[in-house]
Structures are given as structure tokens and as C-alpha cells.
């Protein structure tokens, strides 16, 4: 084979590989992340909300014990802004942050200003910490999650607020309201 032919074959082969390389590299883990997020109850926290991650791990231990089908897992964003974006774009449904950070997300204030707020409903409160869910989360599933977390109420490092006053929270999710009311009525 002559040098010209070898060069053409090389260029043709290189071009063919380059043009067909997309399918080789097109396998993105994004689809798998979507499936993972759908199969697991992920509790979002962030590095700059110091208490949120350790408490989210306590919630995971609880849910794995009393509601193993939820396949709960903690997830931690690099900062509040990233967590806000993940919730706002419906990539996560559940989050655990202190009340001040939840209010920033609800109002898109401070470092989150200029963005569309995220509609979050409270499921439970642990002192100043709020376990929230996107407001469009199904009522029956929110009630199930809330009910099962209440079962672990003695096991959290921060006491769970289960009082009649909690029922008056204007941001309380309807499912959480049902679970709290049932618990208080049985109590």
C-alpha cells in the first residue's frame, strides 16, 4: 500500500471514529440519576447548613427501619444556592434545613433573590430545623412519610415538634397535617 493510500485510510478511519464517537460517549449517567432519584427518598441538605446533614442521616436511619420500601438516602448539595436550584427544578422533593434557609427558599430572598421561589411545605419540625417537601408532593405519600418518622420520635438528637401548635403552621403539607392530627388524637 502506498503512503497516500495509508494516509487516506487513516484519515477516513479517524473521521469515521470521530463521527461515530458520539454513541460511544453518549451514555450519560443522567438517566440513571433520574431513576435513582425516583427509586429513593432523597433528603437534601447542604454543606453550609451545618446541622442539616447529620440530622438528615438520622432521618434516613429512621426511615430505613420503619419504611424500608422508601430506600431513604441523605444527599448534600455544596451550598444553599445549589440546593435551592435542585428543589426548584424538581430534581429533589425532600429537604432538611433550618427555618431561616427554608424561608429564603420560599421567598427567594438574600443570596437567592432574582430567582423564582420554590413552593415548599413543612412535614415536620425539629427545633429550628424543618423537614420540607415540594408542595405538589402527593398528600397520601406525605402522610405516610410523616407518620413513619413520628414512629422514631424518641431517636432524634433534636426533639421532634409534635404539638397542636405545629398544626397551625401555614406551610404545613396537607399529608403531614393528617398524620400529625392522627397522632395527637390517638395520644
PDB file of N, CA, C and O in Angstrom, residues 91-132:
ATOM      1  N   UNK A  91     -35.715  18.323  40.934  1.00  0.00           N
ATOM      2  CA  UNK A  91     -34.783  17.205  40.936  1.00  0.00           C
ATOM      3  C   UNK A  91     -34.770  16.515  42.292  1.00  0.00           C
ATOM      4  O   UNK A  91     -34.367  15.365  42.399  1.00  0.00           O
ATOM      5  N   UNK A  92     -35.189  17.225  43.326  1.00  0.00           N
ATOM      6  CA  UNK A  92     -35.357  16.670  44.666  1.00  0.00           C
ATOM      7  C   UNK A  92     -36.714  17.115  45.182  1.00  0.00           C
ATOM      8  O   UNK A  92     -37.181  18.203  44.853  1.00  0.00           O
ATOM      9  N   UNK A  93     -37.327  16.265  46.009  1.00  0.00           N
ATOM     10  CA  UNK A  93     -38.611  16.620  46.599  1.00  0.00           C
ATOM     11  C   UNK A  93     -38.478  16.967  48.079  1.00  0.00           C
ATOM     12  O   UNK A  93     -39.201  17.808  48.578  1.00  0.00           O
ATOM     13  N   UNK A  94     -37.589  16.283  48.803  1.00  0.00           N
ATOM     14  CA  UNK A  94     -37.455  16.452  50.246  1.00  0.00           C
ATOM     15  C   UNK A  94     -36.178  17.212  50.583  1.00  0.00           C
ATOM     16  O   UNK A  94     -35.153  17.021  49.939  1.00  0.00           O
ATOM     17  N   UNK A  95     -36.267  18.026  51.629  1.00  0.00           N
ATOM     18  CA  UNK A  95     -35.087  18.760  52.088  1.00  0.00           C
ATOM     19  C   UNK A  95     -35.187  18.988  53.587  1.00  0.00           C
ATOM     20  O   UNK A  95     -36.282  18.967  54.175  1.00  0.00           O
ATOM     21  N   UNK A  96     -34.040  19.213  54.193  1.00  0.00           N
ATOM     22  CA  UNK A  96     -33.966  19.482  55.622  1.00  0.00           C
ATOM     23  C   UNK A  96     -32.998  20.643  55.830  1.00  0.00           C
ATOM     24  O   UNK A  96     -31.807  20.525  55.524  1.00  0.00           O
ATOM     25  N   UNK A  97     -33.535  21.773  56.307  1.00  0.00           N
ATOM     26  CA  UNK A  97     -32.728  22.966  56.538  1.00  0.00           C
ATOM     27  C   UNK A  97     -33.271  23.709  57.753  1.00  0.00           C
ATOM     28  O   UNK A  97     -34.411  23.473  58.175  1.00  0.00           O
ATOM     29  N   UNK A  98     -32.485  24.662  58.243  1.00  0.00           N
ATOM     30  CA  UNK A  98     -33.012  25.474  59.335  1.00  0.00           C
ATOM     31  C   UNK A  98     -34.094  26.398  58.776  1.00  0.00           C
ATOM     32  O   UNK A  98     -34.159  26.664  57.575  1.00  0.00           O
ATOM     33  N   UNK A  99     -34.937  26.851  59.660  1.00  0.00           N
ATOM     34  CA  UNK A  99     -36.110  27.647  59.277  1.00  0.00           C
ATOM     35  C   UNK A  99     -35.720  28.872  58.439  1.00  0.00           C
ATOM     36  O   UNK A  99     -36.388  29.197  57.456  1.00  0.00           O
ATOM     37  N   UNK A 100     -34.646  29.539  58.795  1.00  0.00           N
ATOM     38  CA  UNK A 100     -34.225  30.742  58.057  1.00  0.00           C
ATOM     39  C   UNK A 100     -33.910  30.403  56.604  1.00  0.00           C
ATOM     40  O   UNK A 100     -34.297  31.138  55.686  1.00  0.00           O
ATOM     41  N   UNK A 101     -33.222  29.302  56.367  1.00  0.00           N
ATOM     42  CA  UNK A 101     -32.897  28.910  54.990  1.00  0.00           C
ATOM     43  C   UNK A 101     -34.133  28.466  54.218  1.00  0.00           C
ATOM     44  O   UNK A 101     -34.254  28.745  53.024  1.00  0.00           O
ATOM     45  N   UNK A 102     -35.056  27.791  54.883  1.00  0.00           N
ATOM     46  CA  UNK A 102     -36.319  27.411  54.217  1.00  0.00           C
ATOM     47  C   UNK A 102     -37.072  28.673  53.799  1.00  0.00           C
ATOM     48  O   UNK A 102     -37.591  28.763  52.681  1.00  0.00           O
ATOM     49  N   UNK A 103     -37.122  29.661  54.686  1.00  0.00           N
ATOM     50  CA  UNK A 103     -37.813  30.911  54.342  1.00  0.00           C
ATOM     51  C   UNK A 103     -37.134  31.631  53.183  1.00  0.00           C
ATOM     52  O   UNK A 103     -37.809  32.225  52.338  1.00  0.00           O
ATOM     53  N   UNK A 104     -35.804  31.588  53.126  1.00  0.00           N
ATOM     54  CA  UNK A 104     -35.089  32.177  51.982  1.00  0.00           C
ATOM     55  C   UNK A 104     -35.522  31.504  50.685  1.00  0.00           C
ATOM     56  O   UNK A 104     -35.700  32.163  49.659  1.00  0.00           O
ATOM     57  N   UNK A 105     -35.683  30.186  50.718  1.00  0.00           N
ATOM     58  CA  UNK A 105     -36.101  29.451  49.518  1.00  0.00           C
ATOM     59  C   UNK A 105     -37.542  29.777  49.146  1.00  0.00           C
ATOM     60  O   UNK A 105     -37.859  29.939  47.975  1.00  0.00           O
ATOM     61  N   UNK A 106     -38.401  29.856  50.142  1.00  0.00           N
ATOM     62  CA  UNK A 106     -39.819  30.154  49.884  1.00  0.00           C
ATOM     63  C   UNK A 106     -40.022  31.544  49.298  1.00  0.00           C
ATOM     64  O   UNK A 106     -40.937  31.769  48.520  1.00  0.00           O
ATOM     65  N   UNK A 107     -39.160  32.482  49.698  1.00  0.00           N
ATOM     66  CA  UNK A 107     -39.306  33.864  49.238  1.00  0.00           C
ATOM     67  C   UNK A 107     -38.262  34.265  48.198  1.00  0.00           C
ATOM     68  O   UNK A 107     -38.309  35.386  47.699  1.00  0.00           O
ATOM     69  N   UNK A 108     -37.319  33.369  47.907  1.00  0.00           N
ATOM     70  CA  UNK A 108     -36.199  33.671  47.011  1.00  0.00           C
ATOM     71  C   UNK A 108     -35.538  34.985  47.446  1.00  0.00           C
ATOM     72  O   UNK A 108     -35.419  35.938  46.681  1.00  0.00           O
ATOM     73  N   UNK A 109     -35.126  35.015  48.698  1.00  0.00           N
ATOM     74  CA  UNK A 109     -34.515  36.224  49.250  1.00  0.00           C
ATOM     75  C   UNK A 109     -33.030  36.013  49.516  1.00  0.00           C
ATOM     76  O   UNK A 109     -32.508  34.912  49.394  1.00  0.00           O
ATOM     77  N   UNK A 110     -32.380  37.096  49.893  1.00  0.00           N
ATOM     78  CA  UNK A 110     -30.946  37.136  50.179  1.00  0.00           C
ATOM     79  C   UNK A 110     -30.150  36.620  48.988  1.00  0.00           C
ATOM     80  O   UNK A 110     -30.351  37.105  47.886  1.00  0.00           O
ATOM     81  N   UNK A 111     -29.291  35.634  49.185  1.00  0.00           N
ATOM     82  CA  UNK A 111     -28.455  35.150  48.079  1.00  0.00           C
ATOM     83  C   UNK A 111     -29.261  34.448  46.979  1.00  0.00           C
ATOM     84  O   UNK A 111     -28.745  34.191  45.903  1.00  0.00           O
ATOM     85  N   UNK A 112     -30.535  34.173  47.229  1.00  0.00           N
ATOM     86  CA  UNK A 112     -31.378  33.506  46.235  1.00  0.00           C
ATOM     87  C   UNK A 112     -32.262  34.493  45.475  1.00  0.00           C
ATOM     88  O   UNK A 112     -33.050  34.076  44.622  1.00  0.00           O
ATOM     89  N   UNK A 113     -32.134  35.770  45.751  1.00  0.00           N
ATOM     90  CA  UNK A 113     -33.003  36.756  45.103  1.00  0.00           C
ATOM     91  C   UNK A 113     -32.745  36.797  43.601  1.00  0.00           C
ATOM     92  O   UNK A 113     -31.657  36.490  43.130  1.00  0.00           O
ATOM     93  N   UNK A 114     -33.793  37.152  42.892  1.00  0.00           N
ATOM     94  CA  UNK A 114     -33.714  37.206  41.431  1.00  0.00           C
ATOM     95  C   UNK A 114     -34.118  35.896  40.784  1.00  0.00           C
ATOM     96  O   UNK A 114     -34.206  35.802  39.564  1.00  0.00           O
ATOM     97  N   UNK A 115     -34.353  34.874  41.585  1.00  0.00           N
ATOM     98  CA  UNK A 115     -34.792  33.571  41.068  1.00  0.00           C
ATOM     99  C   UNK A 115     -36.240  33.349  41.462  1.00  0.00           C
ATOM    100  O   UNK A 115     -36.765  34.014  42.360  1.00  0.00           O
ATOM    101  N   UNK A 116     -36.866  32.440  40.777  1.00  0.00           N
ATOM    102  CA  UNK A 116     -38.247  32.094  41.111  1.00  0.00           C
ATOM    103  C   UNK A 116     -38.246  31.300  42.421  1.00  0.00           C
ATOM    104  O   UNK A 116     -37.481  30.360  42.588  1.00  0.00           O
ATOM    105  N   UNK A 117     -39.091  31.657  43.403  1.00  0.00           N
ATOM    106  CA  UNK A 117     -39.116  30.930  44.669  1.00  0.00           C
ATOM    107  C   UNK A 117     -39.576  29.483  44.476  1.00  0.00           C
ATOM    108  O   UNK A 117     -40.166  29.148  43.452  1.00  0.00           O
ATOM    109  N   UNK A 118     -39.305  28.668  45.459  1.00  0.00           N
ATOM    110  CA  UNK A 118     -39.745  27.277  45.412  1.00  0.00           C
ATOM    111  C   UNK A 118     -40.837  27.102  46.469  1.00  0.00           C
ATOM    112  O   UNK A 118     -40.725  27.611  47.580  1.00  0.00           O
ATOM    113  N   UNK A 119     -41.903  26.440  46.069  1.00  0.00           N
ATOM    114  CA  UNK A 119     -43.053  26.240  46.942  1.00  0.00           C
ATOM    115  C   UNK A 119     -42.804  24.995  47.795  1.00  0.00           C
ATOM    116  O   UNK A 119     -42.930  23.874  47.310  1.00  0.00           O
ATOM    117  N   UNK A 120     -42.429  25.221  49.048  1.00  0.00           N
ATOM    118  CA  UNK A 120     -42.117  24.130  49.962  1.00  0.00           C
ATOM    119  C   UNK A 120     -43.144  24.061  51.077  1.00  0.00           C
ATOM    120  O   UNK A 120     -43.545  25.088  51.626  1.00  0.00           O
ATOM    121  N   UNK A 121     -43.541  22.849  51.414  1.00  0.00           N
ATOM    122  CA  UNK A 121     -44.451  22.618  52.530  1.00  0.00           C
ATOM    123  C   UNK A 121     -43.716  21.871  53.627  1.00  0.00           C
ATOM    124  O   UNK A 121     -42.902  20.988  53.358  1.00  0.00           O
ATOM    125  N   UNK A 122     -44.030  22.209  54.842  1.00  0.00           N
ATOM    126  CA  UNK A 122     -43.397  21.585  56.001  1.00  0.00           C
ATOM    127  C   UNK A 122     -44.043  20.235  56.289  1.00  0.00           C
ATOM    128  O   UNK A 122     -45.265  20.109  56.258  1.00  0.00           O
ATOM    129  N   UNK A 123     -43.204  19.253  56.566  1.00  0.00           N
ATOM    130  CA  UNK A 123     -43.692  17.962  57.052  1.00  0.00           C
ATOM    131  C   UNK A 123     -43.545  17.902  58.567  1.00  0.00           C
ATOM    132  O   UNK A 123     -44.499  17.589  59.270  1.00  0.00           O
ATOM    133  N   UNK A 124     -42.338  18.188  59.046  1.00  0.00           N
ATOM    134  CA  UNK A 124     -42.063  18.129  60.482  1.00  0.00           C
ATOM    135  C   UNK A 124     -41.021  19.173  60.854  1.00  0.00           C
ATOM    136  O   UNK A 124     -40.239  19.611  60.009  1.00  0.00           O
ATOM    137  N   UNK A 125     -41.005  19.519  62.141  1.00  0.00           N
ATOM    138  CA  UNK A 125     -40.006  20.441  62.662  1.00  0.00           C
ATOM    139  C   UNK A 125     -39.225  19.771  63.782  1.00  0.00           C
ATOM    140  O   UNK A 125     -39.793  19.060  64.607  1.00  0.00           O
ATOM    141  N   UNK A 126     -37.924  20.012  63.760  1.00  0.00           N
ATOM    142  CA  UNK A 126     -37.014  19.550  64.801  1.00  0.00           C
ATOM    143  C   UNK A 126     -36.330  20.799  65.336  1.00  0.00           C
ATOM    144  O   UNK A 126     -35.351  21.269  64.748  1.00  0.00           O
ATOM    145  N   UNK A 127     -36.852  21.386  66.400  1.00  0.00           N
ATOM    146  CA  UNK A 127     -36.317  22.660  66.877  1.00  0.00           C
ATOM    147  C   UNK A 127     -36.435  23.698  65.776  1.00  0.00           C
ATOM    148  O   UNK A 127     -37.516  23.954  65.260  1.00  0.00           O
ATOM    149  N   UNK A 128     -35.307  24.273  65.377  1.00  0.00           N
ATOM    150  CA  UNK A 128     -35.287  25.263  64.293  1.00  0.00           C
ATOM    151  C   UNK A 128     -35.148  24.620  62.906  1.00  0.00           C
ATOM    152  O   UNK A 128     -35.115  25.330  61.901  1.00  0.00           O
ATOM    153  N   UNK A 129     -35.035  23.316  62.869  1.00  0.00           N
ATOM    154  CA  UNK A 129     -34.879  22.602  61.589  1.00  0.00           C
ATOM    155  C   UNK A 129     -36.259  22.233  61.047  1.00  0.00           C
ATOM    156  O   UNK A 129     -37.147  21.841  61.812  1.00  0.00           O
ATOM    157  N   UNK A 130     -36.403  22.339  59.736  1.00  0.00           N
ATOM    158  CA  UNK A 130     -37.657  21.964  59.091  1.00  0.00           C
ATOM    159  C   UNK A 130     -37.392  20.906  58.028  1.00  0.00           C
ATOM    160  O   UNK A 130     -36.508  21.076  57.177  1.00  0.00           O
ATOM    161  N   UNK A 131     -38.161  19.837  58.112  1.00  0.00           N
ATOM    162  CA  UNK A 131     -38.153  18.802  57.092  1.00  0.00           C
ATOM    163  C   UNK A 131     -39.291  19.165  56.154  1.00  0.00           C
ATOM    164  O   UNK A 131     -40.451  19.209  56.557  1.00  0.00           O
ATOM    165  N   UNK A 132     -38.945  19.489  54.901  1.00  0.00           N
ATOM    166  CA  UNK A 132     -39.929  20.006  53.950  1.00  0.00           C
ATOM    167  C   UNK A 132     -39.990  19.128  52.701  1.00  0.00           C
ATOM    168  O   UNK A 132     -39.112  18.308  52.446  1.00  0.00           O
TER     169      UNK A 132
END
